[in-house]
């Protein structure tokens, strides 16, 4: 996120990550030494949150060459059967 907060738009999130990577490179930090959290949002609040994070993780890896981490269980926040949702989400996130 940046000074405007957390955007729901994955392109805005990517732009923020790109800005961070560029700034880090000014200090000699290589992209492969950077870990970015794409900020998993709950699908109960935003139905496309899962798909958006998969796309964003791919772009972060392929275009910026950074590593990622995430709070995977955020995807199921407030929903019943969280364990099953998380169990389905995690391998899809890893594949991204």
mmCIF file of C-alpha atoms in Angstrom:
data_model
loop_
_atom_site.group_PDB
_atom_site.id
_atom_site.type_symbol
_atom_site.label_atom_id
_atom_site.label_comp_id
_atom_site.label_asym_id
_atom_site.label_seq_id
_atom_site.Cartn_x
_atom_site.Cartn_y
_atom_site.Cartn_z
ATOM 1 C CA UNK A 1 0.000 0.000 0.000
ATOM 2 C CA UNK A 2 1.015 3.608 -0.294
ATOM 3 C CA UNK A 3 -0.089 6.927 1.174
ATOM 4 C CA UNK A 4 -3.556 6.436 -0.356
ATOM 5 C CA UNK A 5 -4.072 3.100 1.438
ATOM 6 C CA UNK A 6 -4.749 -0.380 0.073
ATOM 7 C CA UNK A 7 -6.162 -0.334 -3.437
ATOM 8 C CA UNK A 8 -8.514 -3.044 -4.643
ATOM 9 C CA UNK A 9 -7.040 -2.586 -8.137
ATOM 10 C CA UNK A 10 -4.227 -5.109 -8.772
ATOM 11 C CA UNK A 11 -2.606 -2.750 -11.289
ATOM 12 C CA UNK A 12 -2.282 -0.087 -8.591
ATOM 13 C CA UNK A 13 -0.802 -2.636 -6.189
ATOM 14 C CA UNK A 14 1.668 -3.697 -8.872
ATOM 15 C CA UNK A 15 2.658 -0.062 -9.462
ATOM 16 C CA UNK A 16 3.304 0.379 -5.732
ATOM 17 C CA UNK A 17 5.462 -2.764 -5.679
ATOM 18 C CA UNK A 18 7.356 -1.566 -8.749
ATOM 19 C CA UNK A 19 8.039 1.763 -7.047
ATOM 20 C CA UNK A 20 9.389 -0.068 -3.978
ATOM 21 C CA UNK A 21 11.614 -2.301 -6.108
ATOM 22 C CA UNK A 22 12.980 0.684 -8.030
ATOM 23 C CA UNK A 23 13.687 2.560 -4.797
ATOM 24 C CA UNK A 24 15.379 -0.508 -3.285
ATOM 25 C CA UNK A 25 17.607 -0.794 -6.359
ATOM 26 C CA UNK A 26 18.794 2.773 -5.664
ATOM 27 C CA UNK A 27 20.306 1.296 -2.491
ATOM 28 C CA UNK A 28 21.790 -1.743 -4.250
ATOM 29 C CA UNK A 29 19.087 -4.186 -3.168
ATOM 30 C CA UNK A 30 18.440 -6.797 -5.860
ATOM 31 C CA UNK A 31 14.865 -7.765 -6.768
ATOM 32 C CA UNK A 32 15.501 -11.387 -5.763
ATOM 33 C CA UNK A 33 16.252 -10.132 -2.233
ATOM 34 C CA UNK A 34 12.874 -8.391 -1.945
ATOM 35 C CA UNK A 35 9.728 -10.012 -0.557
ATOM 36 C CA UNK A 36 6.386 -8.436 -1.485
ATOM 37 C CA UNK A 37 3.045 -9.186 0.154
ATOM 38 C CA UNK A 38 0.252 -8.779 -2.438
ATOM 39 C CA UNK A 39 -2.274 -8.323 0.396
ATOM 40 C CA UNK A 40 -4.863 -11.072 0.076
ATOM 41 C CA UNK A 41 -8.345 -9.642 0.546
ATOM 42 C CA UNK A 42 -11.378 -11.643 1.750
ATOM 43 C CA UNK A 43 -13.505 -13.141 -1.014
ATOM 44 C CA UNK A 44 -16.542 -12.546 1.183
ATOM 45 C CA UNK A 45 -16.049 -8.803 0.675
ATOM 46 C CA UNK A 46 -14.672 -8.892 -2.877
ATOM 47 C CA UNK A 47 -15.546 -11.939 -4.986
ATOM 48 C CA UNK A 48 -12.618 -11.457 -7.375
ATOM 49 C CA UNK A 49 -10.001 -11.143 -4.617
ATOM 50 C CA UNK A 50 -8.571 -14.623 -5.191
ATOM 51 C CA UNK A 51 -8.221 -14.244 -8.941
ATOM 52 C CA UNK A 52 -6.710 -10.808 -8.522
ATOM 53 C CA UNK A 53 -4.034 -12.012 -6.126
ATOM 54 C CA UNK A 54 -3.113 -14.922 -8.423
ATOM 55 C CA UNK A 55 -2.615 -12.508 -11.302
ATOM 56 C CA UNK A 56 -0.657 -10.096 -9.138
ATOM 57 C CA UNK A 57 1.649 -12.816 -7.758
ATOM 58 C CA UNK A 58 2.439 -13.930 -11.327
ATOM 59 C CA UNK A 59 3.245 -10.356 -12.382
ATOM 60 C CA UNK A 60 5.409 -9.755 -9.315
ATOM 61 C CA UNK A 61 7.437 -12.876 -10.056
ATOM 62 C CA UNK A 62 7.642 -12.588 -13.837
ATOM 63 C CA UNK A 63 7.994 -8.837 -14.295
ATOM 64 C CA UNK A 64 9.683 -7.624 -11.115
ATOM 65 C CA UNK A 65 11.519 -10.873 -10.243
ATOM 66 C CA UNK A 66 10.659 -10.535 -6.538
ATOM 67 C CA UNK A 67 9.601 -13.136 -4.008
ATOM 68 C CA UNK A 68 6.170 -13.088 -2.404
ATOM 69 C CA UNK A 69 4.541 -13.953 0.864
ATOM 70 C CA UNK A 70 0.940 -13.543 1.948
ATOM 71 C CA UNK A 71 -1.601 -14.035 4.666
ATOM 72 C CA UNK A 72 -3.363 -16.804 2.734
ATOM 73 C CA UNK A 73 -6.094 -17.288 5.336
ATOM 74 C CA UNK A 74 -7.267 -13.706 4.773
ATOM 75 C CA UNK A 75 -9.078 -14.999 1.690
ATOM 76 C CA UNK A 76 -11.651 -16.808 3.834
ATOM 77 C CA UNK A 77 -12.106 -14.210 6.567
ATOM 78 C CA UNK A 78 -15.672 -14.144 7.880
ATOM 79 C CA UNK A 79 -16.814 -17.165 5.867
ATOM 80 C CA UNK A 80 -17.969 -20.607 6.994
ATOM 81 C CA UNK A 81 -15.776 -23.611 6.148
ATOM 82 C CA UNK A 82 -12.609 -21.516 6.219
ATOM 83 C CA UNK A 83 -10.419 -24.610 6.348
ATOM 84 C CA UNK A 84 -11.740 -25.878 3.005
ATOM 85 C CA UNK A 85 -11.474 -22.482 1.330
ATOM 86 C CA UNK A 86 -7.915 -22.051 2.571
ATOM 87 C CA UNK A 87 -7.024 -25.595 1.491
ATOM 88 C CA UNK A 88 -8.199 -24.808 -2.043
ATOM 89 C CA UNK A 89 -6.694 -21.323 -2.176
ATOM 90 C CA UNK A 90 -3.172 -22.169 -1.026
ATOM 91 C CA UNK A 91 -2.165 -24.554 -3.851
ATOM 92 C CA UNK A 92 -3.607 -22.143 -6.413
ATOM 93 C CA UNK A 93 -1.559 -19.317 -4.898
ATOM 94 C CA UNK A 94 1.561 -21.476 -4.946
ATOM 95 C CA UNK A 95 0.967 -22.361 -8.611
ATOM 96 C CA UNK A 96 0.773 -18.642 -9.396
#
